[in-house]
C-alpha atoms as an extended CHARMM CRD file, in Angstrom:
* protein
*
       154  EXT
         1         1  UNK       CA              8.6890000000      -18.3560000000       -0.5290000000  PROA      1               0.0000000000
         2         2  UNK       CA              7.3120000000      -14.5030000000       -0.7700000000  PROA      2               0.0000000000
         3         3  UNK       CA              8.3490000000      -12.4570000000        2.0250000000  PROA      3               0.0000000000
         4         4  UNK       CA              6.0020000000       -9.6170000000        3.4820000000  PROA      4               0.0000000000
         5         5  UNK       CA              6.0780000000       -7.3300000000        6.0810000000  PROA      5               0.0000000000
         6         6  UNK       CA              4.0950000000       -7.7630000000        9.2000000000  PROA      6               0.0000000000
         7         7  UNK       CA              2.8910000000       -4.6930000000       11.2870000000  PROA      7               0.0000000000
         8         8  UNK       CA              1.2420000000       -4.8110000000       15.0430000000  PROA      8               0.0000000000
         9         9  UNK       CA             -0.1960000000       -1.8840000000       15.5260000000  PROA      9               0.0000000000
        10        10  UNK       CA             -1.4150000000        0.0860000000       18.5290000000  PROA      10              0.0000000000
        11        11  UNK       CA             -5.0840000000        1.2660000000       18.8970000000  PROA      11              0.0000000000
        12        12  UNK       CA             -3.8270000000        4.7520000000       18.1810000000  PROA      12              0.0000000000
        13        13  UNK       CA             -2.4090000000        3.4680000000       14.7230000000  PROA      13              0.0000000000
        14        14  UNK       CA              1.2370000000        3.7970000000       15.7370000000  PROA      14              0.0000000000
        15        15  UNK       CA              3.3030000000        0.4980000000       15.0400000000  PROA      15              0.0000000000
        16        16  UNK       CA              4.1240000000       -1.3600000000       17.9320000000  PROA      16              0.0000000000
        17        17  UNK       CA              6.1860000000       -4.2350000000       16.5200000000  PROA      17              0.0000000000
        18        18  UNK       CA              7.4470000000       -5.1200000000       12.6300000000  PROA      18              0.0000000000
        19        19  UNK       CA              8.7820000000       -8.3630000000       11.2060000000  PROA      19              0.0000000000
        20        20  UNK       CA              9.6560000000       -9.7950000000        8.1950000000  PROA      20              0.0000000000
        21        21  UNK       CA              7.4710000000      -13.1640000000        7.4670000000  PROA      21              0.0000000000
        22        22  UNK       CA              7.5240000000      -15.7350000000        4.9450000000  PROA      22              0.0000000000
        23        23  UNK       CA              4.0460000000      -16.5310000000        3.3060000000  PROA      23              0.0000000000
        24        24  UNK       CA              3.1570000000      -20.0700000000        3.8420000000  PROA      24              0.0000000000
        25        25  UNK       CA             -0.2940000000      -20.2880000000        2.1840000000  PROA      25              0.0000000000
        26        26  UNK       CA             -3.7480000000      -19.8680000000        2.8070000000  PROA      26              0.0000000000
        27        27  UNK       CA             -6.7070000000      -22.2840000000        3.6650000000  PROA      27              0.0000000000
        28        28  UNK       CA            -10.2870000000      -22.0460000000        5.2460000000  PROA      28              0.0000000000
        29        29  UNK       CA             -8.8090000000      -20.3520000000        8.3440000000  PROA      29              0.0000000000
        30        30  UNK       CA             -7.0040000000      -17.4820000000        6.6270000000  PROA      30              0.0000000000
        31        31  UNK       CA             -3.3360000000      -16.7350000000        5.7950000000  PROA      31              0.0000000000
        32        32  UNK       CA             -0.5790000000      -18.1970000000        7.3220000000  PROA      32              0.0000000000
        33        33  UNK       CA              3.1880000000      -17.1960000000        7.6420000000  PROA      33              0.0000000000
        34        34  UNK       CA              6.3610000000      -18.4130000000        9.0030000000  PROA      34              0.0000000000
        35        35  UNK       CA              7.7340000000      -16.0190000000       11.8550000000  PROA      35              0.0000000000
        36        36  UNK       CA             11.3740000000      -15.1520000000       12.3070000000  PROA      36              0.0000000000
        37        37  UNK       CA             13.8000000000      -17.3940000000       14.2260000000  PROA      37              0.0000000000
        38        38  UNK       CA             11.7770000000      -20.5860000000       13.8550000000  PROA      38              0.0000000000
        39        39  UNK       CA              9.1490000000      -19.4470000000       16.1770000000  PROA      39              0.0000000000
        40        40  UNK       CA              6.7220000000      -21.0240000000       14.4290000000  PROA      40              0.0000000000
        41        41  UNK       CA              3.6050000000      -19.6350000000       12.4420000000  PROA      41              0.0000000000
        42        42  UNK       CA              1.0650000000      -16.9460000000       12.4260000000  PROA      42              0.0000000000
        43        43  UNK       CA             -2.2300000000      -17.2240000000       11.4240000000  PROA      43              0.0000000000
        44        44  UNK       CA             -4.0530000000      -13.9860000000       10.4660000000  PROA      44              0.0000000000
        45        45  UNK       CA             -7.5680000000      -15.1320000000        9.9290000000  PROA      45              0.0000000000
        46        46  UNK       CA            -10.1690000000      -14.5590000000        7.1650000000  PROA      46              0.0000000000
        47        47  UNK       CA            -12.6310000000      -12.8460000000        9.3770000000  PROA      47              0.0000000000
        48        48  UNK       CA            -11.9870000000      -13.3060000000       13.2940000000  PROA      48              0.0000000000
        49        49  UNK       CA            -10.8340000000      -10.4960000000       15.4830000000  PROA      49              0.0000000000
        50        50  UNK       CA             -7.4360000000      -12.2450000000       16.5430000000  PROA      50              0.0000000000
        51        51  UNK       CA             -3.8920000000      -13.0800000000       15.3190000000  PROA      51              0.0000000000
        52        52  UNK       CA             -2.3490000000      -16.4020000000       16.6210000000  PROA      52              0.0000000000
        53        53  UNK       CA              0.9610000000      -17.8350000000       16.9190000000  PROA      53              0.0000000000
        54        54  UNK       CA              1.4150000000      -21.5150000000       16.8180000000  PROA      54              0.0000000000
        55        55  UNK       CA              4.6620000000      -22.7670000000       18.0840000000  PROA      55              0.0000000000
        56        56  UNK       CA              6.4410000000      -25.7890000000       17.4590000000  PROA      56              0.0000000000
        57        57  UNK       CA              6.3260000000      -26.9990000000       20.8890000000  PROA      57              0.0000000000
        58        58  UNK       CA              2.3190000000      -27.0980000000       20.7030000000  PROA      58              0.0000000000
        59        59  UNK       CA              1.8540000000      -23.7380000000       22.4170000000  PROA      59              0.0000000000
        60        60  UNK       CA             -0.4380000000      -21.1490000000       21.2060000000  PROA      60              0.0000000000
        61        61  UNK       CA             -0.5640000000      -17.4880000000       21.7760000000  PROA      61              0.0000000000
        62        62  UNK       CA             -3.7550000000      -15.1240000000       20.4350000000  PROA      62              0.0000000000
        63        63  UNK       CA             -3.3470000000      -11.6700000000       20.1550000000  PROA      63              0.0000000000
        64        64  UNK       CA             -7.1310000000      -10.3350000000       20.1370000000  PROA      64              0.0000000000
        65        65  UNK       CA             -7.4310000000       -7.6370000000       17.4710000000  PROA      65              0.0000000000
        66        66  UNK       CA             -9.4070000000       -5.8340000000       15.1740000000  PROA      66              0.0000000000
        67        67  UNK       CA             -8.6850000000       -4.6900000000       11.6080000000  PROA      67              0.0000000000
        68        68  UNK       CA             -6.9760000000       -7.6130000000       10.5570000000  PROA      68              0.0000000000
        69        69  UNK       CA             -5.7400000000       -6.9590000000        7.1070000000  PROA      69              0.0000000000
        70        70  UNK       CA             -3.7570000000       -9.6570000000        5.3940000000  PROA      70              0.0000000000
        71        71  UNK       CA             -2.5340000000       -8.1190000000        2.0000000000  PROA      71              0.0000000000
        72        72  UNK       CA              0.8760000000       -8.2530000000        0.3980000000  PROA      72              0.0000000000
        73        73  UNK       CA              3.4910000000       -6.6000000000        0.8010000000  PROA      73              0.0000000000
        74        74  UNK       CA              2.1780000000       -5.3750000000        4.3370000000  PROA      74              0.0000000000
        75        75  UNK       CA             -0.3880000000       -7.0450000000        6.6730000000  PROA      75              0.0000000000
        76        76  UNK       CA             -1.2440000000       -5.7730000000        9.6730000000  PROA      76              0.0000000000
        77        77  UNK       CA             -3.5420000000       -5.8870000000       12.8570000000  PROA      77              0.0000000000
        78        78  UNK       CA             -4.4160000000       -3.7830000000       15.6200000000  PROA      78              0.0000000000
        79        79  UNK       CA             -3.7460000000       -5.3000000000       18.9840000000  PROA      79              0.0000000000
        80        80  UNK       CA             -6.4060000000       -4.7650000000       21.6130000000  PROA      80              0.0000000000
        81        81  UNK       CA             -4.1520000000       -5.7860000000       24.4020000000  PROA      81              0.0000000000
        82        82  UNK       CA             -5.8510000000       -8.9890000000       25.4490000000  PROA      82              0.0000000000
        83        83  UNK       CA             -4.3200000000      -12.0840000000       24.9780000000  PROA      83              0.0000000000
        84        84  UNK       CA             -4.9780000000      -16.1220000000       25.5310000000  PROA      84              0.0000000000
        85        85  UNK       CA             -2.2600000000      -18.3060000000       25.6170000000  PROA      85              0.0000000000
        86        86  UNK       CA             -2.1620000000      -22.4250000000       25.5740000000  PROA      86              0.0000000000
        87        87  UNK       CA              1.0950000000      -23.6120000000       26.8560000000  PROA      87              0.0000000000
        88        88  UNK       CA              2.5710000000      -26.6900000000       25.4450000000  PROA      88              0.0000000000
        89        89  UNK       CA              1.2300000000      -28.7800000000       28.3580000000  PROA      89              0.0000000000
        90        90  UNK       CA             -2.2770000000      -27.4280000000       27.5210000000  PROA      90              0.0000000000
        91        91  UNK       CA             -2.9850000000      -25.1220000000       30.1810000000  PROA      91              0.0000000000
        92        92  UNK       CA             -4.8230000000      -21.8760000000       29.1020000000  PROA      92              0.0000000000
        93        93  UNK       CA             -4.2630000000      -18.5800000000       30.3490000000  PROA      93              0.0000000000
        94        94  UNK       CA             -6.3970000000      -15.2500000000       29.9580000000  PROA      94              0.0000000000
        95        95  UNK       CA             -3.8700000000      -12.4420000000       29.9790000000  PROA      95              0.0000000000
        96        96  UNK       CA             -4.0000000000       -8.6280000000       30.0980000000  PROA      96              0.0000000000
        97        97  UNK       CA             -7.1980000000       -8.0740000000       31.4130000000  PROA      97              0.0000000000
        98        98  UNK       CA             -6.3680000000       -5.0750000000       33.6620000000  PROA      98              0.0000000000
        99        99  UNK       CA             -4.4840000000       -3.6790000000       30.8650000000  PROA      99              0.0000000000
       100       100  UNK       CA             -7.4900000000       -3.7100000000       28.4610000000  PROA      100             0.0000000000
       101       101  UNK       CA             -9.9450000000       -2.4600000000       31.1960000000  PROA      101             0.0000000000
       102       102  UNK       CA             -7.3890000000        0.5110000000       31.8910000000  PROA      102             0.0000000000
       103       103  UNK       CA             -7.0440000000        1.4400000000       28.1470000000  PROA      103             0.0000000000
       104       104  UNK       CA            -10.4470000000        0.4390000000       26.6940000000  PROA      104             0.0000000000
       105       105  UNK       CA            -12.0800000000        3.7940000000       27.5330000000  PROA      105             0.0000000000
       106       106  UNK       CA            -10.2020000000        5.6520000000       25.0430000000  PROA      106             0.0000000000
       107       107  UNK       CA            -11.2040000000        2.7060000000       22.1430000000  PROA      107             0.0000000000
       108       108  UNK       CA            -14.5020000000        3.1820000000       19.8370000000  PROA      108             0.0000000000
       109       109  UNK       CA            -17.0970000000        1.0990000000       21.7430000000  PROA      109             0.0000000000
       110       110  UNK       CA            -17.4750000000       -1.4350000000       18.6500000000  PROA      110             0.0000000000
       111       111  UNK       CA            -13.8040000000       -2.4400000000       19.4530000000  PROA      111             0.0000000000
       112       112  UNK       CA            -14.5070000000       -2.9410000000       22.9980000000  PROA      112             0.0000000000
       113       113  UNK       CA            -17.5040000000       -5.2150000000       22.9210000000  PROA      113             0.0000000000
       114       114  UNK       CA            -15.8120000000       -7.0350000000       19.9250000000  PROA      114             0.0000000000
       115       115  UNK       CA            -12.8000000000       -7.7260000000       21.9630000000  PROA      115             0.0000000000
       116       116  UNK       CA            -14.4840000000       -8.9410000000       24.9770000000  PROA      116             0.0000000000
       117       117  UNK       CA            -16.4500000000      -11.3380000000       22.9440000000  PROA      117             0.0000000000
       118       118  UNK       CA            -13.5280000000      -12.4610000000       21.0080000000  PROA      118             0.0000000000
       119       119  UNK       CA            -11.7430000000      -13.0150000000       24.1220000000  PROA      119             0.0000000000
       120       120  UNK       CA            -14.2860000000      -15.2270000000       25.6760000000  PROA      120             0.0000000000
       121       121  UNK       CA            -14.6570000000      -17.1600000000       22.5070000000  PROA      121             0.0000000000
       122       122  UNK       CA            -10.8590000000      -17.7740000000       22.0350000000  PROA      122             0.0000000000
       123       123  UNK       CA            -10.7520000000      -18.7920000000       25.7060000000  PROA      123             0.0000000000
       124       124  UNK       CA            -13.3800000000      -21.4170000000       24.8990000000  PROA      124             0.0000000000
       125       125  UNK       CA            -12.1710000000      -22.6450000000       21.4940000000  PROA      125             0.0000000000
       126       126  UNK       CA             -8.0700000000      -22.7150000000       22.3870000000  PROA      126             0.0000000000
       127       127  UNK       CA             -9.1640000000      -25.0600000000       25.5380000000  PROA      127             0.0000000000
       128       128  UNK       CA            -11.4680000000      -27.3460000000       23.5800000000  PROA      128             0.0000000000
       129       129  UNK       CA             -8.6320000000      -27.6040000000       20.6540000000  PROA      129             0.0000000000
       130       130  UNK       CA            -11.7800000000      -26.3090000000       18.3770000000  PROA      130             0.0000000000
       131       131  UNK       CA            -10.0930000000      -25.2710000000       15.1010000000  PROA      131             0.0000000000
       132       132  UNK       CA             -8.2040000000      -23.6780000000       14.0370000000  PROA      132             0.0000000000
       133       133  UNK       CA             -6.7240000000      -24.3440000000       17.5300000000  PROA      133             0.0000000000
       134       134  UNK       CA             -6.4700000000      -28.3320000000       17.1940000000  PROA      134             0.0000000000
       135       135  UNK       CA             -4.4940000000      -29.5180000000       14.2760000000  PROA      135             0.0000000000
       136       136  UNK       CA             -4.9490000000      -26.8680000000       11.7440000000  PROA      136             0.0000000000
       137       137  UNK       CA             -1.5780000000      -25.2920000000       12.2020000000  PROA      137             0.0000000000
       138       138  UNK       CA              0.3860000000      -28.6470000000       11.8760000000  PROA      138             0.0000000000
       139       139  UNK       CA              0.7600000000      -28.6200000000        8.1140000000  PROA      139             0.0000000000
       140       140  UNK       CA              2.1630000000      -25.1250000000        8.1580000000  PROA      140             0.0000000000
       141       141  UNK       CA              4.4420000000      -25.9460000000       11.0810000000  PROA      141             0.0000000000
       142       142  UNK       CA              6.0560000000      -28.9310000000        9.2180000000  PROA      142             0.0000000000
       143       143  UNK       CA              6.7760000000      -26.2770000000        6.4850000000  PROA      143             0.0000000000
       144       144  UNK       CA              8.0560000000      -23.6320000000        8.9100000000  PROA      144             0.0000000000
       145       145  UNK       CA             11.7040000000      -23.6710000000       10.0810000000  PROA      145             0.0000000000
       146       146  UNK       CA             12.5650000000      -25.0260000000       13.6030000000  PROA      146             0.0000000000
       147       147  UNK       CA             14.1240000000      -22.8590000000       16.2570000000  PROA      147             0.0000000000
       148       148  UNK       CA             18.0600000000      -23.1870000000       16.0910000000  PROA      148             0.0000000000
       149       149  UNK       CA             19.4130000000      -24.4830000000       19.3400000000  PROA      149             0.0000000000
       150       150  UNK       CA             21.9000000000      -22.4410000000       20.7580000000  PROA      150             0.0000000000
       151       151  UNK       CA             25.1480000000      -23.6410000000       22.5600000000  PROA      151             0.0000000000
       152       152  UNK       CA             26.1800000000      -21.7820000000       25.6690000000  PROA      152             0.0000000000
       153       153  UNK       CA             29.8630000000      -21.0660000000       25.6790000000  PROA      153             0.0000000000
       154       154  UNK       CA             31.8760000000      -22.4190000000       28.9000000000  PROA      154             0.0000000000
C-alpha cells in the first residue's frame, strides 16, 4: 500500500493535525485511507464537504469541512469546527455548534452556508445509515489494521 500525508487544516490555512495514512482505494464515495494505530478508515469524499472516520467498533465521526483535496502525496481538508458522531450503539450527536457560531464570522459566507447545510445533511444521513454511512466502509475496514490491545502492567 502507498502512504500519503493527510493534513487537517484550520480555516486560516495553518495545519491543525498531520498524520501518515495508507491508501486503501477509491470507490463512488471517494478516497479511503487506513489511519494510524488501527483507528479505522478515513473517507475523503469526491464532492461532499466533510471528512469521515469509520471505526472498527461501528462508530463514525464526521468533520464538516470545505476544500477537501485528495491528491498524493498530500491530501488535506479545512475543518470548519462542526462535527457529527454516531456512537457504536447508534446514538447520533451533533457537536461543536457553539464553537462554529463563535468562529464563523471570520469565515467566508459561502463556507458558513455550506457548513450549516452539510451539518444538517450529515446528521440526517448518519442517523438513517444512508450511504456512505451504512455499509460502504465495511470492505475498507476489513483491509485496515485493527487496534492493538494494550496490557496494563500490574
